[in-house]
């Protein structure tokens, strides 16, 4: 039932969301929040001070009364969800505040509660100080779920004007700032946000994986290695590869090459100790030949050859952190509304640009190309590298259309414009 109500509530929430709110929203991610902060802080004339804020137990303390009064949905149903309680270790616990534990609608309810933090703050400052003076303060809000940062030209404006307003905004919703995690810092000293460290070095903003994030991840990797002392080599590779690949891809939009190199060296040392411990009587050269092999320009690659069910042998190696390419993120537009039919084409092209290097999506586009015999589904002329192409949903995603290949076709960019601007019909080519 929550899923059904979410289908109706999410478009409303998107329509009232702040431009720079990025948590639990379609086509928005931590990378978008990072990119927006880069825009706000990277210039020489950018704000130099940051209010680094964290809401104390956001999902556990949102006021039920505020939600019932402000969330546009059936009040009786919402009240039942909010008051349902939880069962922990066989004991029922009543819920007097907060969103439904584990409910799929909870992130959207939290977003509804925090919507307006950016717009209302700026409007309040403009009313009090004037539009021109407010612009000089360089106040920008970037929020991801219950974590947010606010930039400002001076620490006095952040401490004297911005922070008290934020505290009042949250108090109405039953929330408070965490005194331990909320602080005002200079960009020259840097701050951590969403697993990254933002800091200016001699006037140049560099965004790197934070030390805490790197240490936490390395401990997790070492824990997997330590817990699998007797596992087969291929099994430990299969355990580590998704972790290494996922962590590296998360940090691939930032200045992370040096971090990747250091961490790959640390992981390699941990795996070398794992291999040596299994064969204490063997020589170093024997262990190297058993667990490592040269691949390309790398002389020591942790990996092995396995035989699949079809009797074919193939090489399985450890994912290379150092080999992860740094790719700048394509930031979503602040005013993008994923449920607005007028922005359907923008959503499609944004998704396509972000997925260009994703192997599974490239395979899907190859299938579409072959099924259309290399022709545009509108003009039926050849699709080439020179003409370019775009991925179109026949039934718009804003109307509930799926990402299945049966609902998608490849079009020339100009033909795609005609479809969205002039309502030109599109049908799936007959194979």
PDB file of C-alpha atoms in Angstrom, residues 1-14 23-25 58-59 62 64 66-68 70-84 98-115 143 145:
ATOM      1  CA  UNK A   1       0.000   0.000   0.000  1.00  0.00           C
ATOM      2  CA  UNK A   2       2.893   2.382   0.730  1.00  0.00           C
ATOM      3  CA  UNK A   3       4.114   1.846  -2.839  1.00  0.00           C
ATOM      4  CA  UNK A   4       0.734   2.918  -4.235  1.00  0.00           C
ATOM      5  CA  UNK A   5       0.631   6.096  -2.154  1.00  0.00           C
ATOM      6  CA  UNK A   6       4.267   6.781  -3.059  1.00  0.00           C
ATOM      7  CA  UNK A   7       3.334   6.796  -6.757  1.00  0.00           C
ATOM      8  CA  UNK A   8       1.016   9.725  -6.048  1.00  0.00           C
ATOM      9  CA  UNK A   9       3.137  11.509  -3.422  1.00  0.00           C
ATOM     10  CA  UNK A  10       6.504  11.466  -5.190  1.00  0.00           C
ATOM     11  CA  UNK A  11       5.517  13.764  -8.106  1.00  0.00           C
ATOM     12  CA  UNK A  12       4.089  16.262  -5.590  1.00  0.00           C
ATOM     13  CA  UNK A  13       7.256  16.110  -3.511  1.00  0.00           C
ATOM     14  CA  UNK A  14       9.387  16.672  -6.615  1.00  0.00           C
ATOM     15  CA  UNK A  23      18.884  12.609  -1.533  1.00  0.00           C
ATOM     16  CA  UNK A  24      16.299   9.954  -2.448  1.00  0.00           C
ATOM     17  CA  UNK A  25      15.255  11.697  -5.654  1.00  0.00           C
ATOM     18  CA  UNK A  58      16.144  12.898  11.468  1.00  0.00           C
ATOM     19  CA  UNK A  59      14.121   9.809  10.534  1.00  0.00           C
ATOM     20  CA  UNK A  62      10.176  14.087  12.664  1.00  0.00           C
ATOM     21  CA  UNK A  64       3.917  13.256  13.484  1.00  0.00           C
ATOM     22  CA  UNK A  66       3.658  18.239  11.340  1.00  0.00           C
ATOM     23  CA  UNK A  67       3.565  15.356   8.844  1.00  0.00           C
ATOM     24  CA  UNK A  68      -0.189  14.852   9.262  1.00  0.00           C
ATOM     25  CA  UNK A  70       1.517  19.052   5.741  1.00  0.00           C
ATOM     26  CA  UNK A  71       1.807  15.824   3.745  1.00  0.00           C
ATOM     27  CA  UNK A  72      -0.823  15.866   0.947  1.00  0.00           C
ATOM     28  CA  UNK A  73      -2.287  12.389   1.361  1.00  0.00           C
ATOM     29  CA  UNK A  74      -5.000  10.510   3.253  1.00  0.00           C
ATOM     30  CA  UNK A  75      -4.500  11.586   6.886  1.00  0.00           C
ATOM     31  CA  UNK A  76      -6.014   8.432   8.395  1.00  0.00           C
ATOM     32  CA  UNK A  77      -3.723   6.129   6.411  1.00  0.00           C
ATOM     33  CA  UNK A  78      -0.665   8.263   7.178  1.00  0.00           C
ATOM     34  CA  UNK A  79      -1.513   8.290  10.899  1.00  0.00           C
ATOM     35  CA  UNK A  80      -1.764   4.487  10.949  1.00  0.00           C
ATOM     36  CA  UNK A  81       1.663   4.164   9.356  1.00  0.00           C
ATOM     37  CA  UNK A  82       3.239   6.677  11.707  1.00  0.00           C
ATOM     38  CA  UNK A  83       1.704   5.109  14.827  1.00  0.00           C
ATOM     39  CA  UNK A  84       2.179   1.471  13.781  1.00  0.00           C
ATOM     40  CA  UNK A  98       9.667   9.672  13.148  1.00  0.00           C
ATOM     41  CA  UNK A  99       8.821   8.050   9.836  1.00  0.00           C
ATOM     42  CA  UNK A 100       7.810   4.369   9.366  1.00  0.00           C
ATOM     43  CA  UNK A 101      10.796   2.121  10.119  1.00  0.00           C
ATOM     44  CA  UNK A 102      11.964   0.504   6.873  1.00  0.00           C
ATOM     45  CA  UNK A 103       9.007   1.861   4.928  1.00  0.00           C
ATOM     46  CA  UNK A 104       9.636   2.689   1.266  1.00  0.00           C
ATOM     47  CA  UNK A 105       7.709   5.926   1.673  1.00  0.00           C
ATOM     48  CA  UNK A 106       9.875   7.137   4.588  1.00  0.00           C
ATOM     49  CA  UNK A 107      12.592   8.884   2.509  1.00  0.00           C
ATOM     50  CA  UNK A 108       9.939  10.836   0.594  1.00  0.00           C
ATOM     51  CA  UNK A 109       8.197  11.839   3.819  1.00  0.00           C
ATOM     52  CA  UNK A 110      11.530  13.095   5.147  1.00  0.00           C
ATOM     53  CA  UNK A 111      12.109  15.052   1.940  1.00  0.00           C
ATOM     54  CA  UNK A 112       8.642  16.622   2.219  1.00  0.00           C
ATOM     55  CA  UNK A 113       9.520  17.695   5.763  1.00  0.00           C
ATOM     56  CA  UNK A 114      12.831  19.270   4.713  1.00  0.00           C
ATOM     57  CA  UNK A 115      11.674  20.812   1.441  1.00  0.00           C
ATOM     58  CA  UNK A 143      21.388  18.926   0.957  1.00  0.00           C
ATOM     59  CA  UNK A 145      18.837  13.513   2.851  1.00  0.00           C
TER      60      UNK A 145
END
